[in-house]
Amino acid sequence: MTTPAAPVSATPPEGASGWVTVDLDAISDNVRELARRAANAEVMAVVKADAYGHGLVPSARAAVAGGATWLGVAQLNEALQLRAGGVTTRLLTWLYVPGADVGAAIDADIDVSVSAPWALDAVVAAARQRGRTARIHVKVDTGLGRNGALGEGWTELIATLGPVVAEHAVEVIGVWSHFALADAPRHPTVLAQRERFVEAVAELERAGIRPQVRHLANSAATLTNPDVHFDLVRPGLAVYGLSPVPNLGAPQDFGLREAMRVTARLALVKAAPAGQGVSYGHIYTTPRDTVLGLVPLGYADGIPRHAGNLGPVRVGDQRLTIAGRVCMDQFVLDLGPDFAGGAGDEVVIFGRGTDGEPTAQDWASAIDTINYEIVTRISGRLPRVHVGGDA
Ligand SMILES: *Cc1c(COP(=O)(O)O)cnc(C)c1O
C-alpha cells in the first residue's frame, strides 16, 4: 500500500501564528481499514477529547463516512455536542458523576454506561420521569481496576437490573469492559481479562439479560488481537492514524495514516552572536554566530514545557530541535548561520513524516510520553483547518 502524500496545508486562517490541519479523508480511510480488520464486528469510533484534538463534529462525520456505525465519548457534554452538531449515529457516553444530567442523554437518544447501582438509579429515575426506556451499557471491571463493576459489585449490579429491565425503564443494549495492557497483546492479563469478560457476560445472560453488543477492544486490541473483537470494537487513537503499539509497528504497518499536522509561522528571525543565552534560564547558549527564529507557540498552545532543548521541528529542509525553554506563548530555534529564510516561514511541529517533518510519535519519544498526549494537548488556541471529506 502506498502512503498518500501528507495533507497539503489548506489555506490557514489569515495571519494565524499556528494552526492544525486535519485530513478528514485519512480519518475515513483509517476507519475503513479498522472495519476491515474488525471483520464481523462493528466499529465504534471514539471521538472523546475533541476527537483527540482533531475537532469533534467534522472528525465524527469523517469516521461515520468511513464506516463507523457507533461513536463513543467519555463525557456527556461531548455526546450532547455531537447531537447539537447534527450527528445522529448511535452514541455511547461513559463517564459522569452523581448529579449529571443523564435525562439529557435519554432525550438526545444517547446510550449511557452504567458501572454502579447509583448510576443505574439515576438513569432509571430520569427514564421514569420521561416515560421512556433508557439505553444502557453495563460495564464490568475485568481487571483494569478503573471504571466498571468489580467482583461482587458485578453480581450486585446484575441483581438490581432485573426489575428495572422488566418495567422497561432501561434496556441493556451493551455489556463492556476495557483492557489494562492491550498494547502488550501476549501479556497474561489480556487473556485473564478476556476470560473474566466471557464469564461476566454469561452471568448476565443467566439473569435473563442478553445485550445486543459485547465490546472490549480499544485500538491496540483491534489491531493486534482478533480474539477480543466480540460484536463491536472501540478504537480511538488508530482512527486518527497513530500507532497504539509503536514498538510493534508504525501507522503504515497497520494501513493507517496520521490525520493531524501542526504548523506555525516564524514571528521573528534575527542574527545572534556566539555565546548568546536563549530564552528563560538560558538552558541553551548559541555555540557560534547564528540566526535565531522565534516560533509563536508555547505551552499554552500545547507545546510541552519539558520539550525545551528536546522537541523536534522542521523548517524548510532542516530538522531542528527547540533551543532553550518553551515559554507560555513561544519558543526559539537556532536556525544556523546560513539560514536564508525570514519571518513568516512555516515551521512544521509534526505531521505524517513523509516530508521529513517529525511525527507525533517522534515528539512522544523525544519527551518520554505517548502519542495520545501529544495530539490531545494541542490547545483550542490553534484553529483547526479541515481538509478532504465533505469539509
Ligand atoms: C479512550 C477509550 C477507548 C479508545 O482507546 P484507544 O486506545 O485510543 O483506542 C476505548 N474505550 C475506552 C473506555 C476509552 O476510555
GROMACS .gro file of C-alpha atoms and ligand atoms in nm:
model
  406
    1MET     CA    1   0.000   0.000   0.000
    2THR     CA    2   0.136   0.343  -0.094
    3THR     CA    3   0.102   0.619   0.158
    4PRO     CA    4  -0.061   0.925   0.006
    5ALA     CA    5   0.134   1.248   0.041
    6ALA     CA    6   0.097   1.445   0.363
    7PRO     CA    7  -0.207   1.669   0.361
    8VAL     CA    8  -0.122   1.995   0.192
    9SER     CA    9  -0.198   2.275   0.434
   10ALA     CA   10  -0.526   2.422   0.328
   11THR     CA   11  -0.507   2.796   0.341
   12PRO     CA   12  -0.468   2.863   0.711
   13PRO     CA   13  -0.665   3.143   0.869
   14GLU     CA   14  -0.507   3.465   0.751
   15GLY     CA   15  -0.228   3.580   0.982
   16ALA     CA   16  -0.260   3.277   1.212
   17SER     CA   17   0.053   3.215   1.423
   18GLY     CA   18  -0.015   2.847   1.414
   19TRP     CA   19  -0.284   2.607   1.303
   20VAL     CA   20  -0.381   2.242   1.292
   21THR     CA   21  -0.459   2.080   0.958
   22VAL     CA   22  -0.683   1.774   0.986
   23ASP     CA   23  -0.710   1.537   0.690
   24LEU     CA   24  -1.066   1.404   0.709
   25ASP     CA   25  -1.006   1.155   0.427
   26ALA     CA   26  -0.732   0.999   0.641
   27ILE     CA   27  -0.984   0.957   0.925
   28SER     CA   28  -1.237   0.794   0.690
   29ASP     CA   29  -0.974   0.566   0.538
   30ASN     CA   30  -0.839   0.468   0.880
   31VAL     CA   31  -1.188   0.369   0.994
   32ARG     CA   32  -1.239   0.174   0.672
   33GLU     CA   33  -0.917  -0.017   0.748
   34LEU     CA   34  -1.022  -0.077   1.109
   35ALA     CA   35  -1.362  -0.201   0.993
   36ARG     CA   36  -1.191  -0.439   0.752
   37ARG     CA   37  -0.973  -0.574   1.032
   38ALA     CA   38  -1.270  -0.599   1.267
   39ALA     CA   39  -1.440  -0.828   1.011
   40ASN     CA   40  -1.779  -0.916   1.161
   41ALA     CA   41  -1.755  -0.670   1.447
   42GLU     CA   42  -1.890  -0.317   1.407
   43VAL     CA   43  -1.675  -0.011   1.472
   44MET     CA   44  -1.739   0.246   1.743
   45ALA     CA   45  -1.507   0.537   1.665
   46VAL     CA   46  -1.401   0.701   1.992
   47VAL     CA   47  -1.415   1.079   1.949
   48LYS     CA   48  -1.370   1.194   2.310
   49ALA     CA   49  -1.146   1.492   2.393
   50ASP     CA   50  -1.245   1.684   2.080
   51ALA     CA   51  -1.171   1.375   1.871
   52TYR     CA   52  -0.823   1.351   2.023
   53GLY     CA   53  -0.772   1.717   1.930
   54HIS     CA   54  -0.886   1.676   1.568
   55GLY     CA   55  -1.220   1.857   1.601
   56LEU     CA   56  -1.526   1.674   1.734
   57VAL     CA   57  -1.803   1.706   1.477
   58PRO     CA   58  -1.601   1.702   1.150
   59SER     CA   59  -1.396   1.405   1.274
   60ALA     CA   60  -1.708   1.217   1.384
   61ARG     CA   61  -1.866   1.273   1.042
   62ALA     CA   62  -1.549   1.151   0.868
   63ALA     CA   63  -1.545   0.840   1.089
   64VAL     CA   64  -1.906   0.766   1.002
   65ALA     CA   65  -1.827   0.818   0.632
   66GLY     CA   66  -1.554   0.553   0.673
   67GLY     CA   67  -1.799   0.301   0.816
   68ALA     CA   68  -1.824   0.365   1.190
   69THR     CA   69  -2.176   0.266   1.296
   70TRP     CA   70  -2.122   0.382   1.654
   71LEU     CA   71  -1.944   0.676   1.819
   72GLY     CA   72  -1.807   0.681   2.173
   73VAL     CA   73  -1.721   0.969   2.406
   74ALA     CA   74  -1.621   0.991   2.770
   75GLN     CA   75  -1.827   1.292   2.874
   76LEU     CA   76  -2.197   1.356   2.846
   77ASN     CA   77  -2.125   1.709   2.718
   78GLU     CA   78  -1.927   1.566   2.429
   79ALA     CA   79  -2.221   1.344   2.336
   80LEU     CA   80  -2.462   1.638   2.354
   81GLN     CA   81  -2.230   1.846   2.133
   82LEU     CA   82  -2.238   1.573   1.870
   83ARG     CA   83  -2.617   1.569   1.871
   84ALA     CA   84  -2.625   1.950   1.859
   85GLY     CA   85  -2.393   1.926   1.559
   86GLY     CA   86  -2.647   1.711   1.381
   87VAL     CA   87  -2.472   1.376   1.426
   88THR     CA   88  -2.741   1.109   1.459
   89THR     CA   89  -2.518   0.800   1.476
   90ARG     CA   90  -2.565   0.559   1.767
   91LEU     CA   91  -2.363   0.710   2.052
   92LEU     CA   92  -2.229   0.592   2.390
   93THR     CA   93  -2.110   0.811   2.682
   94TRP     CA   94  -1.941   0.653   2.983
   95LEU     CA   95  -1.803   0.891   3.243
   96TYR     CA   96  -2.020   1.106   3.469
   97VAL     CA   97  -2.082   1.178   3.836
   98PRO     CA   98  -2.387   1.196   4.061
   99GLY     CA   99  -2.594   1.499   3.963
  100ALA     CA  100  -2.504   1.477   3.592
  101ASP     CA  101  -2.799   1.537   3.362
  102VAL     CA  102  -2.848   1.181   3.237
  103GLY     CA  103  -3.202   1.284   3.138
  104ALA     CA  104  -3.050   1.500   2.866
  105ALA     CA  105  -2.879   1.188   2.731
  106ILE     CA  106  -3.209   0.999   2.724
  107ASP     CA  107  -3.377   1.294   2.547
  108ALA     CA  108  -3.099   1.301   2.287
  109ASP     CA  109  -3.110   0.923   2.228
  110ILE     CA  110  -2.762   0.871   2.372
  111ASP     CA  111  -2.663   0.537   2.525
  112VAL     CA  112  -2.529   0.567   2.879
  113SER     CA  113  -2.281   0.339   3.053
  114VAL     CA  114  -2.364   0.209   3.399
  115SER     CA  115  -2.095   0.086   3.638
  116ALA     CA  116  -2.266   0.110   3.976
  117PRO     CA  117  -2.609   0.098   4.144
  118TRP     CA  118  -2.611   0.478   4.199
  119ALA     CA  119  -2.572   0.533   3.825
  120LEU     CA  120  -2.848   0.285   3.747
  121ASP     CA  121  -3.074   0.465   3.998
  122ALA     CA  122  -3.003   0.799   3.832
  123VAL     CA  123  -3.077   0.666   3.483
  124VAL     CA  124  -3.393   0.486   3.600
  125ALA     CA  125  -3.523   0.799   3.776
  126ALA     CA  126  -3.470   1.009   3.462
  127ALA     CA  127  -3.630   0.743   3.241
  128ARG     CA  128  -3.938   0.710   3.465
  129GLN     CA  129  -3.979   1.086   3.473
  130ARG     CA  130  -3.990   1.085   3.093
  131GLY     CA  131  -4.190   0.769   3.050
  132ARG     CA  132  -3.913   0.644   2.824
  133THR     CA  133  -3.676   0.349   2.813
  134ALA     CA  134  -3.312   0.446   2.864
  135ARG     CA  135  -3.049   0.262   2.661
  136ILE     CA  136  -2.763   0.143   2.880
  137HIS     CA  137  -2.436  -0.049   2.851
  138VAL     CA  138  -2.333  -0.220   3.172
  139LYS     CA  139  -1.963  -0.203   3.242
  140VAL     CA  140  -1.769  -0.474   3.416
  141ASP     CA  141  -1.420  -0.420   3.556
  142THR     CA  142  -1.242  -0.730   3.421
  143GLY     CA  143  -0.908  -0.630   3.572
  144LEU     CA  144  -0.816  -0.275   3.471
  145GLY     CA  145  -0.903  -0.158   3.820
  146ARG     CA  146  -1.060   0.163   3.694
  147ASN     CA  147  -1.423   0.209   3.591
  148GLY     CA  148  -1.677  -0.075   3.586
  149ALA     CA  149  -1.828  -0.304   3.848
  150LEU     CA  150  -1.564  -0.523   4.010
  151GLY     CA  151  -1.605  -0.871   4.162
  152GLU     CA  152  -1.912  -0.890   4.387
  153GLY     CA  153  -2.008  -0.545   4.261
  154TRP     CA  154  -2.090  -0.702   3.923
  155THR     CA  155  -2.321  -0.958   4.082
  156GLU     CA  156  -2.490  -0.681   4.283
  157LEU     CA  157  -2.534  -0.464   3.973
  158ILE     CA  158  -2.694  -0.754   3.785
  159ALA     CA  159  -2.933  -0.813   4.073
  160THR     CA  160  -3.056  -0.453   4.057
  161LEU     CA  161  -3.106  -0.472   3.679
  162GLY     CA  162  -3.383  -0.734   3.669
  163PRO     CA  163  -3.676  -0.525   3.796
  164VAL     CA  164  -3.591  -0.208   3.602
  165VAL     CA  165  -3.548  -0.404   3.280
  166ALA     CA  166  -3.886  -0.570   3.347
  167GLU     CA  167  -4.059  -0.232   3.388
  168HIS     CA  168  -3.889  -0.104   3.068
  169ALA     CA  169  -3.715   0.180   3.248
  170VAL     CA  170  -3.392   0.058   3.087
  171GLU     CA  171  -3.290  -0.164   2.801
  172VAL     CA  172  -2.946  -0.325   2.833
  173ILE     CA  173  -2.800  -0.262   2.488
  174GLY     CA  174  -2.441  -0.348   2.567
  175VAL     CA  175  -2.201  -0.511   2.808
  176TRP     CA  176  -1.846  -0.393   2.801
  177SER     CA  177  -1.505  -0.360   2.961
  178HIS     CA  178  -1.159  -0.215   2.897
  179PHE     CA  179  -0.804  -0.359   2.897
  180ALA     CA  180  -0.512  -0.265   3.122
  181LEU     CA  181  -0.237  -0.386   2.886
  182ALA     CA  182  -0.394  -0.405   2.540
  183ASP     CA  183  -0.066  -0.274   2.398
  184ALA     CA  184   0.106  -0.594   2.518
  185PRO     CA  185  -0.123  -0.848   2.346
  186ARG     CA  186   0.056  -1.151   2.492
  187HIS     CA  187   0.054  -1.025   2.849
  188PRO     CA  188  -0.122  -1.272   3.081
  189THR     CA  189  -0.366  -1.003   3.199
  190VAL     CA  190  -0.507  -0.976   2.845
  191LEU     CA  191  -0.610  -1.339   2.841
  192ALA     CA  192  -0.732  -1.317   3.201
  193GLN     CA  193  -0.944  -1.012   3.124
  194ARG     CA  194  -1.095  -1.183   2.821
  195GLU     CA  195  -1.187  -1.485   3.032
  196ARG     CA  196  -1.336  -1.270   3.305
  197PHE     CA  197  -1.537  -1.082   3.039
  198VAL     CA  198  -1.683  -1.401   2.895
  199GLU     CA  199  -1.772  -1.515   3.247
  200ALA     CA  200  -1.932  -1.179   3.331
  201VAL     CA  201  -2.143  -1.187   3.013
  202ALA     CA  202  -2.254  -1.541   3.099
  203GLU     CA  203  -2.358  -1.429   3.446
  204LEU     CA  204  -2.564  -1.150   3.291
  205GLU     CA  205  -2.728  -1.394   3.050
  206ARG     CA  206  -2.811  -1.633   3.332
  207ALA     CA  207  -3.007  -1.345   3.482
  208GLY     CA  208  -3.208  -1.330   3.159
  209ILE     CA  209  -3.035  -1.022   3.018
  210ARG     CA  210  -2.899  -1.056   2.664
  211PRO     CA  211  -2.735  -0.736   2.538
  212GLN     CA  212  -2.708  -0.675   2.163
  213VAL     CA  213  -2.338  -0.587   2.176
  214ARG     CA  214  -2.039  -0.706   2.376
  215HIS     CA  215  -1.734  -0.482   2.342
  216LEU     CA  216  -1.385  -0.488   2.486
  217ALA     CA  217  -1.124  -0.385   2.226
  218ASN     CA  218  -0.957  -0.042   2.203
  219SER     CA  219  -0.720   0.044   1.914
  220ALA     CA  220  -0.436  -0.181   2.028
  221ALA     CA  221  -0.665  -0.480   2.076
  222THR     CA  222  -0.846  -0.410   1.748
  223LEU     CA  223  -0.514  -0.417   1.561
  224THR     CA  224  -0.337  -0.698   1.740
  225ASN     CA  225  -0.594  -0.931   1.892
  226PRO     CA  226  -0.889  -1.056   1.681
  227ASP     CA  227  -0.985  -1.287   1.969
  228VAL     CA  228  -1.127  -0.994   2.161
  229HIS     CA  229  -1.325  -0.816   1.889
  230PHE     CA  230  -1.663  -0.960   2.001
  231ASP     CA  231  -1.952  -0.762   1.843
  232LEU     CA  232  -1.805  -0.415   1.842
  233VAL     CA  233  -1.456  -0.266   1.859
  234ARG     CA  234  -1.384   0.072   2.017
  235PRO     CA  235  -1.075   0.229   1.857
  236GLY     CA  236  -0.979   0.588   1.928
  237LEU     CA  237  -0.613   0.656   1.857
  238ALA     CA  238  -0.597   0.444   1.541
  239VAL     CA  239  -0.888   0.638   1.392
  240TYR     CA  240  -0.651   0.936   1.379
  241GLY     CA  241  -0.377   0.731   1.217
  242LEU     CA  242  -0.145   0.690   1.515
  243SER     CA  243   0.000   0.360   1.628
  244PRO     CA  244  -0.112   0.245   1.975
  245VAL     CA  245   0.177  -0.003   1.973
  246PRO     CA  246   0.476   0.192   1.836
  247ASN     CA  247   0.709  -0.088   1.947
  248LEU     CA  248   0.514  -0.334   1.729
  249GLY     CA  249   0.454  -0.117   1.424
  250ALA     CA  250   0.428   0.230   1.274
  251PRO     CA  251   0.095   0.356   1.138
  252GLN     CA  252   0.173   0.249   0.781
  253ASP     CA  253   0.245  -0.105   0.902
  254PHE     CA  254  -0.121  -0.121   1.004
  255GLY     CA  255  -0.252   0.054   0.692
  256LEU     CA  256  -0.314   0.378   0.879
  257ARG     CA  257  -0.201   0.736   0.823
  258GLU     CA  258  -0.181   1.035   1.055
  259ALA     CA  259  -0.459   1.290   1.014
  260MET     CA  260  -0.308   1.578   1.212
  261ARG     CA  261  -0.043   1.826   1.106
  262VAL     CA  262   0.058   2.122   1.325
  263THR     CA  263   0.223   2.419   1.160
  264ALA     CA  264   0.339   2.762   1.280
  265ARG     CA  265   0.499   3.066   1.118
  266LEU     CA  266   0.821   3.229   1.232
  267ALA     CA  267   0.740   3.557   1.407
  268LEU     CA  268   1.096   3.691   1.412
  269VAL     CA  269   1.432   3.599   1.258
  270LYS     CA  270   1.750   3.768   1.380
  271ALA     CA  271   2.126   3.732   1.388
  272ALA     CA  272   2.279   3.643   1.726
  273PRO     CA  273   2.643   3.616   1.831
  274ALA     CA  274   2.814   3.307   1.968
  275GLY     CA  275   2.759   3.271   2.342
  276GLN     CA  276   2.409   3.420   2.342
  277GLY     CA  277   2.188   3.266   2.611
  278VAL     CA  278   1.845   3.177   2.470
  279SER     CA  279   1.504   3.201   2.641
  280TYR     CA  280   1.425   3.175   3.015
  281GLY     CA  281   1.700   3.029   3.229
  282HIS     CA  282   1.947   3.030   2.941
  283ILE     CA  283   1.946   2.650   2.924
  284TYR     CA  284   2.067   2.689   2.562
  285THR     CA  285   2.361   2.903   2.453
  286THR     CA  286   2.446   2.961   2.087
  287PRO     CA  287   2.766   2.765   2.008
  288ARG     CA  288   2.859   3.004   1.722
  289ASP     CA  289   2.738   3.315   1.544
  290THR     CA  290   2.396   3.213   1.415
  291VAL     CA  291   2.042   3.308   1.324
  292LEU     CA  292   1.762   3.265   1.578
  293GLY     CA  293   1.397   3.213   1.488
  294LEU     CA  294   1.102   3.282   1.715
  295VAL     CA  295   0.809   3.035   1.695
  296PRO     CA  296   0.486   3.181   1.836
  297LEU     CA  297   0.364   2.860   2.005
  298GLY     CA  298   0.419   2.773   2.369
  299TYR     CA  299   0.295   2.555   2.646
  300ALA     CA  300  -0.041   2.736   2.645
  301ASP     CA  301  -0.078   2.609   2.288
  302GLY     CA  302   0.009   2.254   2.389
  303ILE     CA  303   0.383   2.250   2.323
  304PRO     CA  304   0.508   2.064   2.632
  305ARG     CA  305   0.726   2.284   2.855
  306HIS     CA  306   0.961   1.994   2.917
  307ALA     CA  307   1.030   1.982   2.540
  308GLY     CA  308   1.288   2.256   2.595
  309ASN     CA  309   1.613   2.150   2.416
  310LEU     CA  310   1.431   1.829   2.308
  311GLY     CA  311   1.131   1.893   2.084
  312PRO     CA  312   1.187   1.829   1.709
  313VAL     CA  313   1.057   2.055   1.428
  314ARG     CA  314   1.110   2.104   1.057
  315VAL     CA  315   1.191   2.440   0.892
  316GLY     CA  316   1.248   2.433   0.516
  317ASP     CA  317   1.463   2.124   0.468
  318GLN     CA  318   1.622   2.138   0.814
  319ARG     CA  319   1.524   1.917   1.104
  320LEU     CA  320   1.589   2.119   1.422
  321THR     CA  321   1.549   2.085   1.797
  322ILE     CA  322   1.392   2.355   2.014
  323ALA     CA  323   1.663   2.585   2.156
  324GLY     CA  324   1.612   2.657   2.525
  325ARG     CA  325   1.297   2.668   2.734
  326VAL     CA  326   0.947   2.655   2.593
  327CYS     CA  327   0.761   2.963   2.724
  328MET     CA  328   0.386   3.013   2.758
  329ASP     CA  329   0.340   3.158   2.410
  330GLN     CA  330   0.665   3.098   2.223
  331PHE     CA  331   0.990   2.910   2.180
  332VAL     CA  332   1.313   2.970   1.989
  333LEU     CA  333   1.502   2.780   1.720
  334ASP     CA  334   1.870   2.805   1.634
  335LEU     CA  335   1.830   2.817   1.256
  336GLY     CA  336   2.205   2.809   1.189
  337PRO     CA  337   2.433   3.074   1.038
  338ASP     CA  338   2.327   3.004   0.679
  339PHE     CA  339   1.953   3.039   0.727
  340ALA     CA  340   1.817   3.217   0.422
  341GLY     CA  341   1.450   3.244   0.513
  342GLY     CA  342   1.268   3.501   0.719
  343ALA     CA  343   0.972   3.588   0.935
  344GLY     CA  344   0.656   3.423   0.806
  345ASP     CA  345   0.830   3.100   0.702
  346GLU     CA  346   0.649   2.781   0.801
  347VAL     CA  347   0.764   2.564   1.091
  348VAL     CA  348   0.616   2.215   1.095
  349ILE     CA  349   0.577   2.093   1.453
  350PHE     CA  350   0.460   1.747   1.350
  351GLY     CA  351   0.281   1.571   1.067
  352ARG     CA  352   0.294   1.246   0.879
  353GLY     CA  353   0.671   1.247   0.845
  354THR     CA  354   0.665   1.195   0.469
  355ASP     CA  355   0.831   1.533   0.402
  356GLY     CA  356   1.092   1.487   0.673
  357GLU     CA  357   0.886   1.654   0.942
  358PRO     CA  358   0.864   1.493   1.287
  359THR     CA  359   0.561   1.282   1.375
  360ALA     CA  360   0.356   1.293   1.695
  361GLN     CA  361   0.535   0.968   1.782
  362ASP     CA  362   0.874   1.141   1.739
  363TRP     CA  363   0.757   1.403   1.989
  364ALA     CA  364   0.636   1.136   2.228
  365SER     CA  365   0.970   0.956   2.211
  366ALA     CA  366   1.166   1.280   2.249
  367ILE     CA  367   0.993   1.380   2.571
  368ASP     CA  368   0.911   1.038   2.713
  369THR     CA  369   0.535   1.034   2.681
  370ILE     CA  370   0.279   0.871   2.448
  371ASN     CA  371   0.147   0.998   2.115
  372TYR     CA  372  -0.203   1.021   2.269
  373GLU     CA  373  -0.082   1.303   2.492
  374ILE     CA  374   0.089   1.490   2.208
  375VAL     CA  375  -0.222   1.520   1.989
  376THR     CA  376  -0.477   1.574   2.264
  377ARG     CA  377  -0.284   1.858   2.429
  378ILE     CA  378  -0.280   2.088   2.123
  379SER     CA  379  -0.498   2.367   2.254
  380GLY     CA  380  -0.805   2.538   2.117
  381ARG     CA  381  -0.586   2.844   2.062
  382LEU     CA  382  -0.484   2.684   1.732
  383PRO     CA  383  -0.756   2.695   1.468
  384ARG     CA  384  -0.841   2.359   1.311
  385VAL     CA  385  -0.840   2.356   0.932
  386HIS     CA  386  -1.027   2.053   0.799
  387VAL     CA  387  -0.937   1.929   0.453
  388GLY     CA  388  -1.087   1.645   0.250
  389GLY     CA  389  -1.414   1.475   0.340
  390ASP     CA  390  -1.713   1.698   0.286
  391ALA     CA  391  -1.530   1.990   0.454
  392LIG     C1  392  -1.030   0.614   2.520
  392LIG     C2  393  -1.101   0.486   2.528
  392LIG     C3  394  -1.104   0.400   2.417
  392LIG     C4  395  -1.020   0.422   2.294
  392LIG     O1  396  -0.888   0.390   2.328
  392LIG     P1  397  -0.768   0.394   2.220
  392LIG     O2  398  -0.654   0.335   2.293
  392LIG     O3  399  -0.749   0.538   2.186
  392LIG     O4  400  -0.814   0.315   2.104
  392LIG     C5  401  -1.182   0.286   2.425
  392LIG     N1  402  -1.253   0.259   2.537
  392LIG     C6  403  -1.249   0.338   2.647
  392LIG     C7  404  -1.326   0.301   2.768
  392LIG     C8  405  -1.173   0.453   2.646
  392LIG     O5  406  -1.168   0.530   2.755
   0.00000   0.00000   0.00000
